[in-house]
Short mmCIF file of C-alpha atoms and ligand atoms in Angstrom, two decimals:
data_model
loop_
_atom_site.label_atom_id
_atom_site.label_comp_id
_atom_site.label_asym_id
_atom_site.label_seq_id
_atom_site.Cartn_x
_atom_site.Cartn_y
_atom_site.Cartn_z
CA MET G 1 21.40 -12.18 11.90
CA THR G 2 19.74 -10.19 14.68
CA PHE G 3 18.88 -6.50 15.08
CA LYS G 4 21.80 -6.21 17.53
CA ASP G 5 24.20 -6.78 14.61
CA PHE G 6 23.31 -3.34 13.23
CA ASN G 7 24.67 -1.66 16.38
CA PHE G 8 21.46 0.24 16.98
CA ASN G 9 21.43 2.19 20.21
CA GLU G 10 19.62 0.81 23.26
CA GLU G 11 16.53 3.01 22.82
CA ILE G 12 15.92 1.67 19.34
CA LEU G 13 16.64 -1.95 20.27
CA GLN G 14 14.19 -1.66 23.12
CA ALA G 15 11.47 -0.40 20.77
CA ILE G 16 12.18 -3.23 18.31
CA GLU G 17 11.72 -5.68 21.14
CA VAL G 18 8.45 -4.08 22.18
CA MET G 19 7.25 -4.29 18.56
CA GLY G 20 7.97 -8.03 18.73
CA TYR G 21 10.38 -8.17 15.77
CA GLU G 22 12.78 -11.03 16.36
CA LYS G 23 14.97 -10.97 13.30
CA PRO G 24 15.40 -8.69 10.31
CA THR G 25 13.62 -9.51 7.06
CA PRO G 26 15.76 -9.85 3.88
CA ILE G 27 15.18 -6.25 2.81
CA GLN G 28 16.10 -5.04 6.29
CA GLU G 29 19.31 -7.09 6.20
CA GLN G 30 20.28 -5.48 2.92
CA ALA G 31 19.03 -1.93 3.35
CA ILE G 32 19.89 -1.11 6.97
CA PRO G 33 23.71 -1.36 6.71
CA ALA G 34 23.76 0.65 3.46
CA ILE G 35 21.59 3.40 4.93
CA LEU G 36 23.65 3.51 8.12
CA GLU G 37 26.78 3.97 5.98
CA GLY G 38 25.20 7.06 4.47
CA LYS G 39 24.63 5.61 1.01
CA ASP G 40 21.85 6.58 -1.35
CA LEU G 41 19.65 3.63 -2.12
CA ILE G 42 17.23 2.38 -4.73
CA GLY G 43 15.10 -0.48 -3.49
CA SER G 44 12.71 -2.57 -5.45
CA ALA G 45 10.36 -3.95 -2.83
CA GLN G 46 6.71 -3.86 -1.96
CA THR G 47 4.65 -3.70 1.19
CA GLY G 48 4.68 -6.91 3.18
CA THR G 49 8.47 -7.30 2.96
CA GLY G 50 9.22 -5.14 6.00
CA LYS G 51 10.44 -2.22 3.89
CA THR G 52 9.03 0.45 6.20
CA ALA G 53 11.18 -0.64 9.13
CA ALA G 54 14.07 -1.08 6.67
CA PHE G 55 14.29 2.71 6.38
CA VAL G 56 12.61 3.88 9.61
CA LEU G 57 15.09 2.11 11.90
CA PRO G 58 18.39 3.30 10.34
CA LEU G 59 16.95 6.81 9.91
CA LEU G 60 16.16 7.00 13.60
CA GLN G 61 19.67 5.82 14.39
CA LEU G 62 21.24 8.40 12.07
CA ILE G 63 19.06 11.19 13.45
CA ALA G 64 19.79 10.12 17.02
CA ASN G 65 23.55 10.15 16.27
CA LYS G 66 23.38 13.72 14.98
CA ALA G 67 20.55 15.14 17.01
CA ASN G 68 21.20 18.28 18.87
CA LYS G 69 17.98 18.66 20.75
CA SER G 70 18.29 22.40 21.18
CA ASP G 71 17.94 22.66 17.41
CA ASP G 72 14.46 22.10 16.03
CA TYR G 73 14.45 21.66 12.31
CA ILE G 74 13.20 19.24 9.72
CA ARG G 75 15.82 16.52 9.31
CA ALA G 76 14.00 13.93 7.24
CA VAL G 77 11.16 14.03 4.72
CA VAL G 78 9.34 10.90 3.61
CA VAL G 79 7.14 11.42 0.55
CA VAL G 80 4.39 8.86 -0.11
CA PRO G 81 1.42 8.57 -2.49
CA THR G 82 -1.51 8.21 -0.07
CA ARG G 83 -2.73 9.47 3.29
CA GLU G 84 -3.15 5.92 4.51
CA LEU G 85 0.49 5.16 3.84
CA ALA G 86 1.54 8.46 5.44
CA THR G 87 -0.35 7.58 8.62
CA GLN G 88 1.00 4.06 8.66
CA ILE G 89 4.64 5.11 8.23
CA ASP G 90 4.26 7.87 10.80
CA GLN G 91 2.91 5.28 13.24
CA GLN G 92 6.03 3.17 12.72
CA PHE G 93 8.19 6.24 13.38
CA GLU G 94 6.22 6.91 16.53
CA GLY G 95 6.51 3.31 17.71
CA PHE G 96 10.22 2.93 17.08
CA SER G 97 11.16 6.40 18.30
CA TYR G 98 9.24 6.04 21.55
CA TYR G 99 12.38 5.95 23.71
CA THR G 100 14.46 8.33 21.56
CA GLY G 101 12.54 11.60 21.77
CA ILE G 102 12.64 11.99 17.98
CA THR G 103 9.47 13.64 16.69
CA SER G 104 7.45 13.00 13.54
CA ILE G 105 4.27 14.24 11.91
CA PRO G 106 2.08 12.97 9.06
CA VAL G 107 1.09 15.69 6.58
CA TYR G 108 -1.63 14.74 4.11
CA GLY G 109 -4.56 16.24 2.26
CA GLY G 110 -8.26 15.82 2.71
CA SER G 111 -8.56 16.57 6.39
CA ASP G 112 -10.26 19.56 7.97
CA GLY G 113 -8.79 23.04 8.43
CA LYS G 114 -7.81 22.27 12.01
CA ASN G 115 -5.37 19.63 10.85
CA PHE G 116 -3.87 22.07 8.39
CA ILE G 117 -3.18 24.53 11.19
CA GLU G 118 -1.69 21.80 13.38
CA GLU G 119 0.52 20.75 10.49
CA LYS G 120 1.46 24.36 9.84
CA ASN G 121 2.45 24.88 13.49
CA ALA G 122 4.57 21.73 13.57
CA LEU G 123 6.20 22.50 10.24
CA SER G 124 7.03 26.08 11.19
CA ARG G 125 8.36 25.06 14.61
CA GLY G 126 10.42 22.20 13.18
CA VAL G 127 9.85 18.50 13.65
CA ASP G 128 12.47 15.80 13.05
CA VAL G 129 10.59 13.71 10.53
CA VAL G 130 7.80 14.74 8.14
CA VAL G 131 5.83 12.00 6.37
CA CYS G 132 3.82 13.69 3.64
CA THR G 133 1.78 13.32 0.50
CA PRO G 134 3.14 15.55 -2.29
CA GLY G 135 0.14 17.85 -2.87
CA ARG G 136 -0.30 18.73 0.78
CA MET G 137 3.40 19.39 1.26
CA ILE G 138 3.39 21.74 -1.73
CA ALA G 139 0.41 23.58 -0.21
CA HIS G 140 2.47 24.22 2.94
CA LEU G 141 5.66 25.04 1.04
CA ASN G 142 3.80 27.61 -1.06
CA GLN G 143 2.99 29.55 2.09
CA GLY G 144 6.63 30.06 2.91
CA TYR G 145 6.91 28.88 6.53
CA VAL G 146 8.50 25.47 5.86
CA ASP G 147 12.28 25.35 5.94
CA LEU G 148 13.67 22.28 4.18
CA SER G 149 17.14 23.76 3.77
CA ARG G 150 18.66 21.51 6.46
CA VAL G 151 17.04 18.24 5.43
CA ASP G 152 19.59 15.42 5.69
CA TYR G 153 17.38 12.55 4.51
CA LEU G 154 14.81 12.20 1.78
CA ILE G 155 12.77 9.04 1.26
CA LEU G 156 10.45 8.47 -1.67
CA ASP G 157 8.23 5.47 -0.95
CA GLU G 158 6.08 3.71 -3.57
CA ALA G 159 7.66 5.98 -6.15
CA ASP G 160 6.04 4.14 -9.08
CA ARG G 161 2.64 4.78 -7.56
CA MET G 162 3.43 8.48 -7.12
CA LEU G 163 4.46 8.83 -10.74
CA ASP G 164 1.29 6.97 -11.85
CA MET G 165 -0.71 9.49 -9.86
CA GLY G 166 0.99 12.38 -11.66
CA PHE G 167 3.10 13.61 -8.74
CA MET G 168 6.43 13.89 -10.60
CA GLY G 169 6.27 17.71 -10.81
CA ASP G 170 5.32 18.04 -7.14
CA ILE G 171 8.14 15.72 -6.07
CA LEU G 172 10.75 17.64 -8.01
CA ARG G 173 9.44 20.89 -6.56
CA ILE G 174 9.64 19.55 -2.98
CA LEU G 175 13.20 18.41 -3.70
CA SER G 176 14.13 21.86 -4.97
CA PHE G 177 13.75 23.17 -1.40
CA MET G 178 16.29 20.67 -0.06
CA PRO G 179 20.07 20.72 -0.07
CA GLU G 180 21.76 18.50 -2.66
CA SER G 181 24.06 17.07 0.00
CA ARG G 182 21.25 15.02 1.55
CA GLN G 183 21.06 11.22 1.60
CA SER G 184 18.21 9.95 -0.60
CA LEU G 185 16.37 6.64 -0.63
CA LEU G 186 13.89 5.56 -3.27
CA PHE G 187 11.58 2.57 -2.91
CA SER G 188 9.35 1.31 -5.66
CA ALA G 189 7.41 -1.91 -6.26
CA THR G 190 8.23 -1.79 -9.96
CA MET G 191 11.12 -0.22 -11.86
CA PRO G 192 9.79 1.24 -15.10
CA ILE G 193 12.04 3.54 -17.14
CA LYS G 194 10.49 6.65 -15.59
CA ILE G 195 11.60 5.52 -12.14
CA ARG G 196 15.11 4.81 -13.41
CA GLU G 197 15.20 8.33 -14.86
CA LEU G 198 14.01 9.86 -11.60
CA ALA G 199 16.63 7.82 -9.72
CA ARG G 200 19.37 9.06 -12.05
CA LYS G 201 18.26 12.61 -11.41
CA ILE G 202 18.08 12.51 -7.64
CA LEU G 203 20.32 9.71 -6.31
CA ARG G 204 24.09 9.68 -6.05
CA LYS G 205 25.82 6.34 -6.67
CA PRO G 206 22.96 4.44 -5.09
CA THR G 207 23.23 0.97 -3.63
CA GLU G 208 20.65 -1.15 -5.39
CA ILE G 209 18.61 -3.76 -3.63
CA ASN G 210 16.04 -5.98 -5.18
CA ILE G 211 13.54 -8.09 -3.33
CA ALA G 212 11.85 -10.20 -6.00
CA VAL G 213 8.39 -8.92 -6.76
CA SER G 214 6.64 -12.26 -6.27
CA ARG G 215 8.17 -12.87 -2.90
CA PRO G 216 5.30 -12.03 -0.52
CA ALA G 217 2.98 -14.03 -2.69
CA GLU G 218 4.82 -17.23 -1.92
CA LYS G 219 2.97 -17.73 1.33
CA VAL G 220 -0.42 -16.94 -0.21
CA LEU G 221 -2.61 -19.77 -1.42
CA GLN G 222 -3.88 -18.36 -4.71
CA MET G 223 -7.09 -19.58 -6.32
CA ALA G 224 -9.47 -18.46 -9.04
CA TYR G 225 -13.10 -19.02 -9.91
CA ILE G 226 -13.76 -19.04 -13.65
CA VAL G 227 -17.29 -17.64 -13.75
CA TYR G 228 -19.89 -15.65 -15.60
CA GLU G 229 -20.43 -12.22 -14.08
CA GLU G 230 -23.77 -13.14 -12.50
CA GLN G 231 -22.25 -16.11 -10.67
CA LYS G 232 -19.88 -13.95 -8.64
CA ILE G 233 -22.24 -12.75 -5.90
CA PRO G 234 -23.85 -16.14 -5.19
CA GLN G 235 -20.42 -17.78 -5.00
CA ILE G 236 -18.97 -15.05 -2.75
CA THR G 237 -22.00 -15.24 -0.47
CA ARG G 238 -21.59 -19.02 -0.26
CA LEU G 239 -17.91 -18.60 0.56
CA LEU G 240 -18.43 -16.04 3.27
CA HIS G 241 -21.45 -17.38 5.10
CA GLY G 242 -20.60 -18.82 8.48
CA LYS G 243 -17.00 -17.54 8.45
CA THR G 244 -17.53 -14.99 11.19
CA ASN G 245 -13.95 -15.16 12.45
CA TYR G 246 -12.51 -14.52 9.03
CA ARG G 247 -11.13 -11.14 8.10
CA VAL G 248 -11.90 -10.59 4.43
CA LEU G 249 -10.88 -7.81 2.06
CA ILE G 250 -12.74 -7.65 -1.27
CA PHE G 251 -11.40 -5.46 -4.08
CA THR G 252 -13.57 -3.95 -6.78
CA GLU G 253 -12.52 -1.80 -9.72
CA THR G 254 -14.81 1.15 -9.07
CA LYS G 255 -16.53 2.97 -6.21
CA LEU G 256 -19.87 2.16 -7.74
CA ALA G 257 -19.05 -1.54 -7.84
CA ALA G 258 -17.88 -1.38 -4.21
CA ARG G 259 -21.13 0.25 -3.16
CA LYS G 260 -23.30 -2.21 -5.07
CA LEU G 261 -21.43 -5.23 -3.81
CA SER G 262 -21.50 -4.18 -0.18
CA ASP G 263 -25.26 -3.46 -0.48
CA LYS G 264 -25.82 -6.92 -1.84
CA LEU G 265 -23.73 -8.59 0.83
CA LEU G 266 -25.50 -6.59 3.55
CA ARG G 267 -28.78 -7.89 2.21
CA GLN G 268 -27.35 -11.38 2.68
CA HIS G 269 -26.86 -10.46 6.37
CA LEU G 270 -23.08 -10.39 6.08
CA ASP G 271 -21.06 -8.14 8.33
CA VAL G 272 -19.67 -5.77 5.72
CA ALA G 273 -18.46 -2.18 5.21
CA GLU G 274 -17.07 -0.31 2.23
CA ILE G 275 -14.07 1.98 1.82
CA HIS G 276 -13.24 4.18 -1.14
CA SER G 277 -12.38 7.75 -2.02
CA ASP G 278 -15.97 9.03 -1.71
CA LEU G 279 -15.68 8.67 2.05
CA SER G 280 -14.20 11.51 4.05
CA GLN G 281 -10.88 10.97 5.77
CA THR G 282 -12.65 10.60 9.13
CA GLU G 283 -15.09 8.06 7.72
CA ARG G 284 -12.26 6.07 6.18
CA GLU G 285 -10.38 6.02 9.44
CA GLN G 286 -13.52 4.90 11.30
CA VAL G 287 -14.08 2.05 8.85
CA LEU G 288 -10.46 0.93 9.04
CA LEU G 289 -10.54 1.06 12.82
CA ALA G 290 -13.73 -1.02 12.94
CA PHE G 291 -12.09 -3.53 10.60
CA ARG G 292 -8.89 -3.63 12.62
CA ASN G 293 -10.86 -4.10 15.84
CA ARG G 294 -12.91 -6.86 14.21
CA LYS G 295 -16.18 -4.96 14.65
CA ILE G 296 -16.74 -5.73 10.98
CA ASN G 297 -15.08 -8.64 9.27
CA ILE G 298 -15.64 -7.96 5.58
CA LEU G 299 -14.34 -4.83 3.88
CA VAL G 300 -15.14 -3.98 0.28
CA ALA G 301 -12.49 -1.63 -1.09
CA THR G 302 -11.36 0.05 -4.25
CA ASN G 303 -7.71 0.33 -5.17
CA ILE G 304 -7.10 3.24 -2.80
CA ILE G 305 -6.19 0.93 0.00
CA SER G 306 -4.65 -1.91 -1.95
CA ARG G 307 -1.20 -0.51 -1.35
CA GLY G 308 0.36 0.60 1.81
CA ILE G 309 -2.32 -0.14 4.32
CA ASP G 310 -1.01 -2.19 7.14
CA ILE G 311 -3.87 -4.32 8.32
CA GLU G 312 -2.56 -7.53 9.73
CA ASP G 313 -4.18 -10.94 9.89
CA ILE G 314 -6.33 -10.72 6.80
CA ASP G 315 -7.37 -14.28 6.10
CA LEU G 316 -8.82 -13.86 2.68
CA VAL G 317 -8.40 -11.37 -0.15
CA ILE G 318 -10.99 -11.51 -2.92
CA ASN G 319 -10.52 -9.86 -6.28
CA TYR G 320 -14.05 -9.29 -7.49
CA ASN G 321 -12.49 -8.48 -10.87
CA VAL G 322 -9.10 -9.28 -12.30
CA PRO G 323 -6.92 -6.23 -11.55
CA LYS G 324 -5.78 -4.43 -14.69
CA GLU G 325 -2.14 -4.38 -13.68
CA VAL G 326 -0.12 -7.34 -12.48
CA GLU G 327 1.42 -5.10 -9.83
CA ASP G 328 -2.04 -4.34 -8.48
CA TYR G 329 -2.73 -8.06 -8.21
CA ILE G 330 0.47 -8.55 -6.25
CA HIS G 331 -0.22 -5.61 -3.98
CA ARG G 332 -3.75 -6.74 -3.33
CA ILE G 333 -2.87 -10.27 -2.42
CA GLY G 334 -0.01 -8.86 -0.37
CA ARG G 335 -2.66 -7.75 2.14
CA THR G 336 -2.83 -11.35 3.27
CA ALA G 337 0.06 -13.51 4.46
CA ARG G 338 1.84 -10.46 5.77
CA SER G 339 5.03 -11.06 7.60
CA GLN G 340 4.79 -14.42 9.34
CA SER G 341 1.17 -15.41 8.69
CA GLU G 342 -0.39 -17.25 5.77
CA GLY G 343 -3.43 -16.36 3.72
CA VAL G 344 -5.68 -17.08 0.80
CA ALA G 345 -6.36 -14.96 -2.28
CA ILE G 346 -9.26 -15.70 -4.60
CA THR G 347 -9.81 -14.01 -7.95
CA PHE G 348 -13.10 -14.06 -9.85
CA VAL G 349 -12.44 -14.27 -13.57
CA ASN G 350 -15.27 -13.61 -16.02
CA PRO G 351 -14.86 -14.39 -19.73
CA ASP G 352 -13.76 -10.83 -20.55
CA ASP G 353 -11.04 -10.99 -17.91
CA GLN G 354 -9.51 -14.34 -18.82
CA PHE G 355 -6.78 -12.84 -20.96
CA ALA G 356 -5.74 -10.39 -18.24
CA PHE G 357 -5.74 -13.22 -15.72
CA GLN G 358 -3.49 -15.31 -17.93
CA ALA G 359 -1.08 -12.37 -18.05
CA ILE G 360 -0.87 -12.57 -14.25
CA GLU G 361 -0.20 -16.31 -14.38
CA LEU G 362 2.52 -15.75 -16.97
CA PHE G 363 4.10 -13.07 -14.85
CA LEU G 364 4.07 -15.28 -11.76
CA GLU G 365 5.25 -18.21 -13.86
CA LYS G 366 2.63 -20.47 -12.39
CA ASP G 367 -0.88 -21.73 -13.02
CA ILE G 368 -3.23 -20.50 -10.35
CA TYR G 369 -5.51 -23.22 -9.03
CA LYS G 370 -9.03 -23.03 -10.53
CA ALA G 371 -11.56 -23.89 -7.85
CA LYS G 372 -14.94 -25.43 -8.68
CA VAL G 373 -17.95 -23.17 -8.57
CA ASP G 374 -20.86 -24.66 -6.66
CA PRO G 375 -22.84 -26.69 -9.31
CA GLU G 376 -26.02 -25.14 -7.96
CA PHE G 377 -24.97 -21.86 -9.64
CA GLY G 378 -24.98 -23.39 -13.09
CA GLU G 379 -22.52 -24.13 -15.88
CA THR G 380 -19.31 -22.15 -15.84
CA PRO G 381 -17.25 -20.91 -18.79
CA THR G 382 -14.17 -22.90 -19.77
CA TYR G 383 -10.83 -21.29 -19.14
CA ASN G 384 -9.54 -20.56 -22.59
CA PRO G 385 -7.89 -17.15 -22.56
CA GLN G 386 -7.98 -15.48 -25.97
CA LYS G 387 -6.33 -12.26 -26.89
CA PRO G 388 -9.16 -9.70 -27.07
CA ASN G 389 -10.31 -9.63 -30.67
CA PRO G 390 -9.78 -6.12 -32.08
CA SER G 391 -12.65 -6.62 -34.52
CA LYS G 392 -15.04 -7.10 -31.61
CA PRO G 393 -16.88 -3.91 -30.72
CA VAL G 394 -14.62 -1.97 -28.36
CA TYR G 395 -17.49 -0.48 -26.41
CA ARG G 396 -17.83 -3.81 -24.60
CA LYS G 397 -14.70 -2.99 -22.66
CA LYS G 398 -15.14 0.73 -22.43
CA LYS G 399 -16.39 2.11 -19.16
CA VAL G 400 -19.69 3.92 -19.46
CA PHE G 401 -20.00 6.71 -16.96
CA ARG G 402 -23.25 6.59 -15.11
CA HIS G 403 -24.08 8.97 -12.37
CA PRO G 404 -24.51 6.85 -9.22
CA ARG G 405 -27.94 8.29 -8.54
CA LYS G 406 -29.23 7.74 -12.06
CA LYS G 407 -29.36 3.98 -11.94
P1 AMP H 501 5.87 -3.44 5.49
O1 AMP H 501 6.43 -4.19 4.32
O2 AMP H 501 6.80 -2.39 5.97
O3 AMP H 501 4.49 -2.93 5.19
O4 AMP H 501 5.74 -4.49 6.70
C1 AMP H 501 4.88 -5.58 6.68
C2 AMP H 501 4.55 -6.10 8.05
O5 AMP H 501 5.66 -6.81 8.59
C3 AMP H 501 4.20 -5.03 9.08
O6 AMP H 501 3.11 -5.50 9.82
C4 AMP H 501 5.43 -4.94 9.94
O7 AMP H 501 5.11 -4.53 11.26
C5 AMP H 501 5.94 -6.36 9.92
N1 AMP H 501 7.41 -6.49 10.05
C6 AMP H 501 8.35 -5.72 9.45
N2 AMP H 501 9.59 -6.14 9.80
C7 AMP H 501 9.42 -7.20 10.62
C8 AMP H 501 10.34 -8.08 11.31
N3 AMP H 501 11.65 -7.94 11.20
N4 AMP H 501 9.81 -9.06 12.07
C9 AMP H 501 8.47 -9.20 12.18
N5 AMP H 501 7.55 -8.42 11.56
C10 AMP H 501 8.03 -7.43 10.79
#
């Protein structure tokens, strides 16, 4: 199958060619025809599968078919959980709509007042596609200048993430400004009951597509180090030294852990930066740009960028801790081996995390290869996952809040 089989117009085909896409990915093959037919859709798929283009391309075609350029109004609204994802999706709209004249704008929180005014101007004037985070969109809607009454297309992306973040109320409120006759698409990495309920509420006879959750992981070489906590930094340092051409993303559970780890790696003369929600939007963008442009090759990140961020060619993803949710593990390792490339994902598993790690192996239905820790760093624990013992003191697992400055 090729992109020509979808009967896209010349302007869109030209942009696809410029983007270098040769053939549609499985989710694109399934989703594009359904969307072009005007069907509602519920798609279980994650980043790395090509799901963004799976809705961006048919939407552009549908908008181009209908567009009456003398009319400026909001035709499509894409609602996403994070600013990073909003920017990334907006960039795909910009890229693919280059020859079509269709306009789009990202609308997200956390930027300065100037951005708010720019967003306000665009929203009041009318722009074809709005890619927004829920809170920021509500802030604009509350002021009364946004007209969503002619929206033809609604897309909820990473819906499970949005519900986890408590955005259900905001989403329903945004929807209340739109006509019921619209076409709606919902994408989610996982399909818990809450998502099914939301889908029942807002979709009409949706086509269902399902791209197996473990799919992007197939091209990732997954490994684990079974270690004591204090062996993690020496082993990571050993791994990273001398690999100057490697692009490495390291995930930690907390901002504090990210800060500490990047300090330690800097002291080992490694080329490292950190990214988490304590940084301003501008700082985050600067760090991501430096990483993309290979000015730095190691990025220590908290979960905020584990989903949605489209950084290509990551060679190695390191989980400094075992992620609490299997979905987070899959999203994190999905940063590597994107699209056509291959990658490596390494998880550090301390004794407290063995049980959670086994849950990941059970979910993936495979044993992840346990690599040998350098003998120089001492004896390692055996891998013998035990259900956490409820009689053990619970405070071992509980997070103790410490103010970062009061170390
Ligand atoms: P996504 O799942 O939308 O985050 O896309 C993952 C990556 O695959 C992005 O870098 C896309 O640019 C790329 N991609 C999406 N569709 C295709 C395609 N048909 N051919 C090649 N690359 C693609």
